[in-house]
Short mmCIF file of C-alpha atoms and ligand atoms in Angstrom, two decimals:
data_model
loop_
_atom_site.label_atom_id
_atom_site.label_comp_id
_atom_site.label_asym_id
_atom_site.label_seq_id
_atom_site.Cartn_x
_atom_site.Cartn_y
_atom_site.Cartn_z
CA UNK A 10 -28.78 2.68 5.27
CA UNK A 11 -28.58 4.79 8.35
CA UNK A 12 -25.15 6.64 8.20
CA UNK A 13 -22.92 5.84 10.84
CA UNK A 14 -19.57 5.64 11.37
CA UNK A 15 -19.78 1.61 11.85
CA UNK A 16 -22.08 1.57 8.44
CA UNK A 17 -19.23 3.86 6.67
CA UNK A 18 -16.55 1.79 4.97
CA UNK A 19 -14.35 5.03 3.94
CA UNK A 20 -13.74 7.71 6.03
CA UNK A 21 -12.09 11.09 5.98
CA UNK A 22 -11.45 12.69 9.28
CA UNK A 23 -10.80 16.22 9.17
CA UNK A 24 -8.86 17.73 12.20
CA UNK A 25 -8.69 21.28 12.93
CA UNK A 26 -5.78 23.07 14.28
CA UNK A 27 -7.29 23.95 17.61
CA UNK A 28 -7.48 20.13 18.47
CA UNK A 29 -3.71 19.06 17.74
CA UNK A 30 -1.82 22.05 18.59
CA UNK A 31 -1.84 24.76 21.67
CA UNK A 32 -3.46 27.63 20.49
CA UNK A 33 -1.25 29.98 22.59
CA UNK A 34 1.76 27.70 22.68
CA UNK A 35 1.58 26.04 19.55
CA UNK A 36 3.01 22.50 21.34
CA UNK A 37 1.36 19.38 19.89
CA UNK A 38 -1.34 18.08 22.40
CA UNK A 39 0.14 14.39 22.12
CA UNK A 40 -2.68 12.94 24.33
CA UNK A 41 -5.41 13.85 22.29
CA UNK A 42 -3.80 12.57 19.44
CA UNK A 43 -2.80 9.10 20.96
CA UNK A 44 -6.75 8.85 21.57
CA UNK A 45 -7.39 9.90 18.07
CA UNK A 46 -4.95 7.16 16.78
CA UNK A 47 -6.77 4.60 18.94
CA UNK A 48 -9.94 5.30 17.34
CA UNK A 49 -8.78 4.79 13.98
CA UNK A 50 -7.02 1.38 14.68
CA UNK A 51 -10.42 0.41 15.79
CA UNK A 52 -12.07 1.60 12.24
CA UNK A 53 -8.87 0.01 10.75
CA UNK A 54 -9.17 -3.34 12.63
CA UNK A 55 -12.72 -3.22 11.39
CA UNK A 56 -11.53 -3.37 7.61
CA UNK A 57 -12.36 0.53 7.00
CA UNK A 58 -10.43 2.76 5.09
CA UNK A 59 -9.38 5.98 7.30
CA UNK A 60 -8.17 8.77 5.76
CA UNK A 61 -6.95 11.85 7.95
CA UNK A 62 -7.11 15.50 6.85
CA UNK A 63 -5.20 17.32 9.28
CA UNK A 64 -4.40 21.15 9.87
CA UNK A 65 -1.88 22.28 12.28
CA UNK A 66 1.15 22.75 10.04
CA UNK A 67 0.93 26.56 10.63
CA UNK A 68 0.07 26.84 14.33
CA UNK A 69 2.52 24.25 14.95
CA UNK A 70 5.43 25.79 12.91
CA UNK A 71 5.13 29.26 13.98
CA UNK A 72 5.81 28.56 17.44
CA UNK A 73 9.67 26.78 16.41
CA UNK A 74 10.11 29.89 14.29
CA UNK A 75 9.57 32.45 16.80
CA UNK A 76 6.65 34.18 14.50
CA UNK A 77 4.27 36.21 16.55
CA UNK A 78 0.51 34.85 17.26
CA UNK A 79 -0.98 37.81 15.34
CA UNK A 80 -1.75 38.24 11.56
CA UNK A 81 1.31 36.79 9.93
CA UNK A 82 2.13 37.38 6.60
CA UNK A 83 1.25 34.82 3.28
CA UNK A 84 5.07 34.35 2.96
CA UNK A 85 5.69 33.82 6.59
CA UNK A 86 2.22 31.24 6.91
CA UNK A 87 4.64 29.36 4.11
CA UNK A 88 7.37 29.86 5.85
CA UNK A 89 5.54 28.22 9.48
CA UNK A 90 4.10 25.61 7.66
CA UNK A 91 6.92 24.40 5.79
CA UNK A 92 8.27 23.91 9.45
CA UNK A 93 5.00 22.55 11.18
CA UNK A 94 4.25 20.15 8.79
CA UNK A 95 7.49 17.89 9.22
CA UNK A 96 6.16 17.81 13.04
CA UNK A 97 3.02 16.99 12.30
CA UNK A 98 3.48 14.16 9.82
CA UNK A 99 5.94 12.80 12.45
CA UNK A 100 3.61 13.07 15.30
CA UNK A 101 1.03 10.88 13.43
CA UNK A 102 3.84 8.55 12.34
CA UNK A 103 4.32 7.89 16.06
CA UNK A 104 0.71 7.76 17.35
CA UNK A 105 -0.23 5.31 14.84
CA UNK A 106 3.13 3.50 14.89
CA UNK A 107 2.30 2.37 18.37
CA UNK A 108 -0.75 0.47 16.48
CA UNK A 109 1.28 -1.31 13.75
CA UNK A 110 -0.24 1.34 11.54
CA UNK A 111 1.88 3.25 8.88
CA UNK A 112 1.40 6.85 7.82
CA UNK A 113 1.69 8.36 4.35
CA UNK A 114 1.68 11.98 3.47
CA UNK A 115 -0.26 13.54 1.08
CA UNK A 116 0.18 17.44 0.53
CA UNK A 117 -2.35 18.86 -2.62
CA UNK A 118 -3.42 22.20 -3.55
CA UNK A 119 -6.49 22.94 -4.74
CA UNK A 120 -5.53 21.76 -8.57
CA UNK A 121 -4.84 18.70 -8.04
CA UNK A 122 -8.42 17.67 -6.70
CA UNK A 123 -9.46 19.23 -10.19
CA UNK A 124 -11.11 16.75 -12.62
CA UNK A 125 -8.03 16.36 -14.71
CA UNK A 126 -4.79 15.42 -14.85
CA UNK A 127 -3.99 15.35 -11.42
CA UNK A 128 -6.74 14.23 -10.02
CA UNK A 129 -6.19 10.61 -11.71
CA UNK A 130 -3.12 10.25 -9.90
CA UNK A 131 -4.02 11.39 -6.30
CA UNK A 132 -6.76 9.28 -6.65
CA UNK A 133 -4.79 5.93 -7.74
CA UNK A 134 -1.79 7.01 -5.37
CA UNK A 135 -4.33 7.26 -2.72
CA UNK A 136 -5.79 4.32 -3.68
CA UNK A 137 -2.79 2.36 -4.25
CA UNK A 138 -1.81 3.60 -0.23
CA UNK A 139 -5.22 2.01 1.46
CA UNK A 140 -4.82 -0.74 -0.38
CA UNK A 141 -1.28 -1.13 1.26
CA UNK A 142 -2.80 -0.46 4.41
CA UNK A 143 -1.64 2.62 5.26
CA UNK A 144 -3.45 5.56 6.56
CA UNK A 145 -2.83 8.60 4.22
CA UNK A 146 -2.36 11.85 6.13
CA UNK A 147 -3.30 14.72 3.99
CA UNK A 148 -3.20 18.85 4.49
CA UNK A 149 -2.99 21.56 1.99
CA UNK A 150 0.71 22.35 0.26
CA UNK A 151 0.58 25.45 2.16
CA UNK A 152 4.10 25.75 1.07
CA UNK A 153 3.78 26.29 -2.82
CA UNK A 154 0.46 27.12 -2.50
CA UNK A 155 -0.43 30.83 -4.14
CA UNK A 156 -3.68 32.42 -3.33
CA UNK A 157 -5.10 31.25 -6.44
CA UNK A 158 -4.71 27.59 -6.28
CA UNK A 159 -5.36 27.70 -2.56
CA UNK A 160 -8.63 26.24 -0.86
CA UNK A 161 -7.35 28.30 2.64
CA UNK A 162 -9.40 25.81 4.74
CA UNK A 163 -9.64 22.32 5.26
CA UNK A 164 -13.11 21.77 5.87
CA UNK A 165 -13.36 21.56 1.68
CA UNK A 166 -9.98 20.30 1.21
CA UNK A 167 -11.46 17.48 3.21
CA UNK A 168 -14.61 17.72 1.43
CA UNK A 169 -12.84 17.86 -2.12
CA UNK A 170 -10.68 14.42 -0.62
CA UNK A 171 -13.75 12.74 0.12
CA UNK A 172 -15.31 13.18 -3.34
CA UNK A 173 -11.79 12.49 -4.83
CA UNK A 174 -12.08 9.13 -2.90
CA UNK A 175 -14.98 7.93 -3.38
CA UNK A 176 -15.63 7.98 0.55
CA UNK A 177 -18.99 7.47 2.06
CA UNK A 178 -18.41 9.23 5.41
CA UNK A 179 -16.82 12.71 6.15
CA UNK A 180 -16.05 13.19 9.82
CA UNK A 181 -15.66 17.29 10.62
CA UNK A 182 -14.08 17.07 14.24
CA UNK A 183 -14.77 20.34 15.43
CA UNK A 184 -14.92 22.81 18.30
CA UNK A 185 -18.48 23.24 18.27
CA UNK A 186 -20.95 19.68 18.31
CA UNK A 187 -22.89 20.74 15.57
CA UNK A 188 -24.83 23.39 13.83
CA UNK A 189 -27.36 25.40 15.89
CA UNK A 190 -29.91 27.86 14.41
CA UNK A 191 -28.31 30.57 16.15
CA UNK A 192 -24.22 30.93 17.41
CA UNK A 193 -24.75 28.67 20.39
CA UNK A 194 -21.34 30.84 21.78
CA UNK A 195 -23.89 33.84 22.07
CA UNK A 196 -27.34 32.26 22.53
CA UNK A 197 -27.13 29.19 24.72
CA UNK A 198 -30.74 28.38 23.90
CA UNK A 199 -30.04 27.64 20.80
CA UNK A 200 -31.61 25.08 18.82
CA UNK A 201 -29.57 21.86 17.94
CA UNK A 202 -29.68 20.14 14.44
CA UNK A 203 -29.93 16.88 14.34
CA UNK A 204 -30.20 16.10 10.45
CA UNK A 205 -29.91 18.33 7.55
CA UNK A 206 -31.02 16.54 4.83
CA UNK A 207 -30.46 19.60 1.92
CA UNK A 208 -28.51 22.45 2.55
CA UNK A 209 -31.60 25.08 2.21
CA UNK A 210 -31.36 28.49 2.48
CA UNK A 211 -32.27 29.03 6.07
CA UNK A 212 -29.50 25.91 6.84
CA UNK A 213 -27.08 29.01 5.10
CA UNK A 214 -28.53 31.49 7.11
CA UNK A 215 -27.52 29.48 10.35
CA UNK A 216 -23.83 29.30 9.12
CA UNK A 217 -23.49 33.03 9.33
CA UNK A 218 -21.96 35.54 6.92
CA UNK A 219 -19.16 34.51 5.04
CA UNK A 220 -17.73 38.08 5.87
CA UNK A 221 -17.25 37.80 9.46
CA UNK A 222 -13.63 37.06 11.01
CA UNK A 223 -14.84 33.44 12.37
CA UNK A 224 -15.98 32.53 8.84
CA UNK A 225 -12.79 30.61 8.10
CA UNK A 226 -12.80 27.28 9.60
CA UNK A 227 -16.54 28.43 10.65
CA UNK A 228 -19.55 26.97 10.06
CA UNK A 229 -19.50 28.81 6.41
CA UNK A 230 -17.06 26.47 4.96
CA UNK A 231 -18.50 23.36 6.88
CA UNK A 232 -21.57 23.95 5.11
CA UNK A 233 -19.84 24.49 1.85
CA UNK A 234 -18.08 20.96 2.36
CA UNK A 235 -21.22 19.43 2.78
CA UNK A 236 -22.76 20.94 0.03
CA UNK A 237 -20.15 19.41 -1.91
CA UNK A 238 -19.97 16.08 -0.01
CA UNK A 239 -23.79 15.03 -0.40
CA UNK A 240 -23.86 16.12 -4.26
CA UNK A 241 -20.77 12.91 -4.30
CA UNK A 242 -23.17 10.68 -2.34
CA UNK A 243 -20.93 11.39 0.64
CA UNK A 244 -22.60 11.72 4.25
CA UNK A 245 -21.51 14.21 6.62
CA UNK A 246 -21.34 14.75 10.05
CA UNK A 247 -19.95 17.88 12.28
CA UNK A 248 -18.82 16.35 16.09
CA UNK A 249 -16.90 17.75 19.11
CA UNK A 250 -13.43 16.92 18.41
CA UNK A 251 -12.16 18.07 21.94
CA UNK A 252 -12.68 15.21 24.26
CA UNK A 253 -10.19 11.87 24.64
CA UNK A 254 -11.36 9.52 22.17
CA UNK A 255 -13.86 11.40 19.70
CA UNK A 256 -14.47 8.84 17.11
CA UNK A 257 -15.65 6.69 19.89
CA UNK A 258 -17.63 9.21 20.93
CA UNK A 259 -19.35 9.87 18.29
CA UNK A 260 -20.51 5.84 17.48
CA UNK A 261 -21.70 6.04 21.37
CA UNK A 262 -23.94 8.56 20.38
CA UNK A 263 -22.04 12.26 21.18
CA UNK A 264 -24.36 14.81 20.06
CA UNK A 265 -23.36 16.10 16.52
CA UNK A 266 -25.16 17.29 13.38
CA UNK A 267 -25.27 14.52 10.22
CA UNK A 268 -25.93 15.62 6.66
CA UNK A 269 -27.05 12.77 4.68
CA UNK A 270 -26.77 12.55 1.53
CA UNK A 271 -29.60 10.58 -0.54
CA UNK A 272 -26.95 9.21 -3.38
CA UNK A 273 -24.19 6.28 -3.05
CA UNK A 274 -20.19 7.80 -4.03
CA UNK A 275 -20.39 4.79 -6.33
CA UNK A 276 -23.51 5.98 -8.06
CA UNK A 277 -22.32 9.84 -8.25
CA UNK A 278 -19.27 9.26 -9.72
CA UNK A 279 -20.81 7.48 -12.17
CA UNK A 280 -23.48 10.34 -13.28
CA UNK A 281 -20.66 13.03 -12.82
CA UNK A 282 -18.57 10.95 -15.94
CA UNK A 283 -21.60 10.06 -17.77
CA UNK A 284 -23.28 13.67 -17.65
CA UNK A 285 -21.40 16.33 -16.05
CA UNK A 286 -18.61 16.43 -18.23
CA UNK A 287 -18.65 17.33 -22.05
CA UNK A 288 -16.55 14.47 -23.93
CA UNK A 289 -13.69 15.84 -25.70
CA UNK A 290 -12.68 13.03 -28.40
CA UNK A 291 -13.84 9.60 -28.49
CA UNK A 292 -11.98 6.03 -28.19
CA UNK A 293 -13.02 3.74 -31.11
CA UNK A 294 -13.22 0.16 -29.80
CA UNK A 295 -13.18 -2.98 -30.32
CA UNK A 296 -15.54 -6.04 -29.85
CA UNK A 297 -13.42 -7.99 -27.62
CA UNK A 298 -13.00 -4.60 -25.61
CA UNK A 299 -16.25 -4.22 -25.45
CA UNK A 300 -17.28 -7.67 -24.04
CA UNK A 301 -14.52 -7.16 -21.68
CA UNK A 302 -15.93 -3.56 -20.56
CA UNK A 303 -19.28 -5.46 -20.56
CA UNK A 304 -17.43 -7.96 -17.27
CA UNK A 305 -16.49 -4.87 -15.40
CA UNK A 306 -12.85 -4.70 -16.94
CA UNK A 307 -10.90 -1.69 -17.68
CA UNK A 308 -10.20 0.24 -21.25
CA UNK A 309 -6.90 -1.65 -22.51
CA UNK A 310 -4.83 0.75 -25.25
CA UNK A 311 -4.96 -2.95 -27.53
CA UNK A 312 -8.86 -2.88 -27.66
CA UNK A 313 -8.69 1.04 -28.75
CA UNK A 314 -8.90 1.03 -32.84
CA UNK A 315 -9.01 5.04 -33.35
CA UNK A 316 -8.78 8.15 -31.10
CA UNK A 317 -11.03 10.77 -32.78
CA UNK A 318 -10.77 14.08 -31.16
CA UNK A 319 -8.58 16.36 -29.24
CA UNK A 320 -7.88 15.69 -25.49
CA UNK A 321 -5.78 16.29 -22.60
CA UNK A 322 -5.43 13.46 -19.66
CA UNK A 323 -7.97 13.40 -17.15
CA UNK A 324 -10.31 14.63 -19.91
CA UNK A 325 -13.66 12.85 -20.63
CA UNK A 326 -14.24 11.03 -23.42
CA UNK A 327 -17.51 8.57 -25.47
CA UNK A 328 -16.37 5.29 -25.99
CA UNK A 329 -18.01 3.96 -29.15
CA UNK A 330 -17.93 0.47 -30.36
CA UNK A 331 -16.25 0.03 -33.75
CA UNK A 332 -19.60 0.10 -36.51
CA UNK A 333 -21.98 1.33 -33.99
CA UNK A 334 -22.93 3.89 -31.36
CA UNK A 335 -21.87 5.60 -28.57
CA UNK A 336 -21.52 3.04 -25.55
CA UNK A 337 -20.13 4.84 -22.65
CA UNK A 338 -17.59 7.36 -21.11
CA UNK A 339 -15.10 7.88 -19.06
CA UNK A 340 -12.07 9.88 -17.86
CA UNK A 341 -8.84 8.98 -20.04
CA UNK A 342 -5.35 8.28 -18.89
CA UNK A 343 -3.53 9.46 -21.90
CA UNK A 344 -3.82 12.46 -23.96
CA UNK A 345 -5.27 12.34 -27.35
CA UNK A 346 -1.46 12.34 -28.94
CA UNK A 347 0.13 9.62 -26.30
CA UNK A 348 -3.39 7.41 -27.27
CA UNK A 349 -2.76 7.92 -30.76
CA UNK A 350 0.50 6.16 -30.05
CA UNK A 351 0.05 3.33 -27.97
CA UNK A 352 -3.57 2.15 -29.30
CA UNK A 353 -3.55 -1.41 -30.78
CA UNK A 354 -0.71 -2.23 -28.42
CA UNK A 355 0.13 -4.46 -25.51
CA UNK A 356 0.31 -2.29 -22.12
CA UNK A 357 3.86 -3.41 -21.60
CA UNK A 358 5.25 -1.47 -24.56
CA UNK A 359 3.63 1.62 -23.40
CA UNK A 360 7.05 2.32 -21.66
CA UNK A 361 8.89 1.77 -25.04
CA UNK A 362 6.94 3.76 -26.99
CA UNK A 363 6.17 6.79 -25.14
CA UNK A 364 9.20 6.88 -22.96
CA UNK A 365 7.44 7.22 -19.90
CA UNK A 366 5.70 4.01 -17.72
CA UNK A 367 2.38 5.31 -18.00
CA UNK A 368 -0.72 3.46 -17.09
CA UNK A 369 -1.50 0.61 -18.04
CA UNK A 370 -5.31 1.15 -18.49
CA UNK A 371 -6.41 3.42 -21.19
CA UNK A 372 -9.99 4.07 -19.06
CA UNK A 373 -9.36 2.77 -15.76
CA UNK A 374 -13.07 1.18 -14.81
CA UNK A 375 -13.43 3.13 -11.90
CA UNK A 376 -13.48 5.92 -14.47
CA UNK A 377 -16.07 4.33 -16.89
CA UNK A 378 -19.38 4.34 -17.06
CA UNK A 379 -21.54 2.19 -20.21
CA UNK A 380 -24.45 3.25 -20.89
CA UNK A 381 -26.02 0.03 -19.66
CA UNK A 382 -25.03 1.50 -16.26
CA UNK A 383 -26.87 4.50 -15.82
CA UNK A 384 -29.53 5.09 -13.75
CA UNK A 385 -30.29 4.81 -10.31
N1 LIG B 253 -3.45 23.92 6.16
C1 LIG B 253 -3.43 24.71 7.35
C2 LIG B 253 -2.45 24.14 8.37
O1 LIG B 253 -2.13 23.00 8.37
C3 LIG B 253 -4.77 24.78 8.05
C4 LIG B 253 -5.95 25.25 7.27
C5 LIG B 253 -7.25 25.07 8.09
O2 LIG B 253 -7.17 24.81 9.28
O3 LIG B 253 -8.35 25.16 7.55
O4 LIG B 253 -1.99 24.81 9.24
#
């Protein structure tokens, strides 16, 4: 199917500082983002999912704290953001108020999109927030966040949020409409690109050198987030974020580069759990579990008989059916320990016996993948 943003039926939008907030003054351009929040009640009264990556914590928050425009330092970036970030949650909360829409805010650093742990429960909060209708608002947790568990730009936190999601449309709204084979700032011949179906090494070349000072928020990382987008089954497209309503713009046909990705999210995910990973343990099942597995059900801790192996939650692990062979695997809720605990028993003691209300799925099915599955 042709991606679109009609055909889509999750989106991320990512928003870049230079759209919301005043470069020099750092004031929140409210007009633009009352035509932003019109655009997405349109996706939303279509039945999509929107999801909104949005800087502008920093250039917003600097400006109430008197910090100067110039290089500021890691602790004082904190320090803005900590401050911009109430603003900007709030100025969403209002836009899409005025649409019956609710906001929720999402702040990650670049753990938590890791394949463990964390990443099961962004994923079923975030899940758990679309399905309540609400549109989650999401930037980096540039307050805790050290260099080392920082992404530093939100073209692949938006790209990592995608993949996280399961989304088959990532919107970069931009200052620039697209990639050109040369800086079209310098060379205003230069050549538009339509379509990039692989990121090849001459599509590189065109983003520029990772070294230069635009590099951040540049075409370099947009390519990176594509990269990682299409490998999820994720299309991508770069558009001109600065005019009133740029979603609409973009289904009337605004010029703008799409990546397309060959795969479906569904069907990535998938081969990510089923190959990527190495198992860690296994879950021992039984036959009723398996026929249930078999109807598209989850992993309940009753059909578990034995946990062989040593794993953490978030882990992958083989499901095998009880007297026979591997069947499947997925990504487990529980460590190896807590499963040891709870198999053989009804999800509503989990509580009792751990301490903790844990999930009540041992393998949620979004995180399982039988054998009989695989393929294209
Ligand atoms: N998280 C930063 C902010 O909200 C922006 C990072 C970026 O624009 O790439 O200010």
């Amino acid at each position: 199917m042709q991606p679109s943003l009609a055909n889509a039926t999750r989106t991320v939008v990512k928003i870049g500082s230079a759209l919301l907030a005043d470069p020099e003054t750092g004031a929140l351009n409210e007009a633009w983002l009352d035509g932003l929040a019109r655009d997405v009640a349109s996706l939303r009264g279509r039945g999509k999912d929107v999801l909104i990556v949005s800087s502008g914590a920093i250039a917003i928050g600097r400006r109430h704290l008197g910090l100067p425009q110039d290089a500021l330092k890691l602790e004082e970036m904190q320090a803005a953001a900590a401050c911009g970030q109430i603003r900007l949650a709030h100025a969403y909360q209002s836009a899409l108020a005025r649409h019956g829409i609710g906001v929720a805010q999402i702040l990650l650093t670049h753990e938590d999109t890791e394949a463990r742990r964390r990443y099961l429960n962004a994923r079923s909060t975030i899940n758990t927030l679309l399905s309540l209708g609400t549109v989650p608002v999401i930037n980096e947790n540039d307050t805790v966040a050290t260099n080392e568990i920082r992404f530093g730009d939100n073209d692949r936190l938006a790209a990592r949020v995608a993949v996280m999601m399961s989304a088959d449309l990532l919107v970069l709204l931009s200052d620039v409409d697209g990639l050109y084979e040369n800086d079209p700032r310098h060379d205003a011949d230069a050549r538009w690109i339509p379509t990039v179906e692989r990121i090849t090494p001459q599509i590189e070349a065109m983003a520029g050198d990772i070294g230069t000072p635009s590099a951040a928020g540049g075409m370099v990382t947009k390519i990176a987030a594509a990269k990682h987008a299409m490998a999820a089954g994720c299309h991508m497209v770069i558009a001109e974020g600065a005019v009133e309503r740029p979603l609409t713009a973009l289904e009337g046909g605004a010029r703008s580069t799409w990546f397309v990705s060959t795969a479906t999210p569904r069907a990535a995910r998938k081969s990510w759990i089923a190959s990527a990973l190495e198992p860690r343990g296994t879950l021992v099942i039984d036959d009723g579990a398996w026929r249930a597995l078999l109807k598209g059900r989850s992993l309940l801790p009753a059909g578990v008989k034995a946990v062989e192996g040593t794993f953490e939650r978030g882990d992958a692990v083989a499901i095998r059916v009880e007297h026979g062979r591997e069947a499947g695997r997925g990504l487990v809720a529980y460590s190896a320990a807590d499963a040891r605990r709870i198999v053989g028993h009804k999800s509503r003691e989990i509580e009792r016996i751990l301490g903790y209300r844990g999930r009540a799925e041992m393998i949620h099915r979004d995180d399982l993948v039988l054998d009989e599955e695989q393929g294209p």
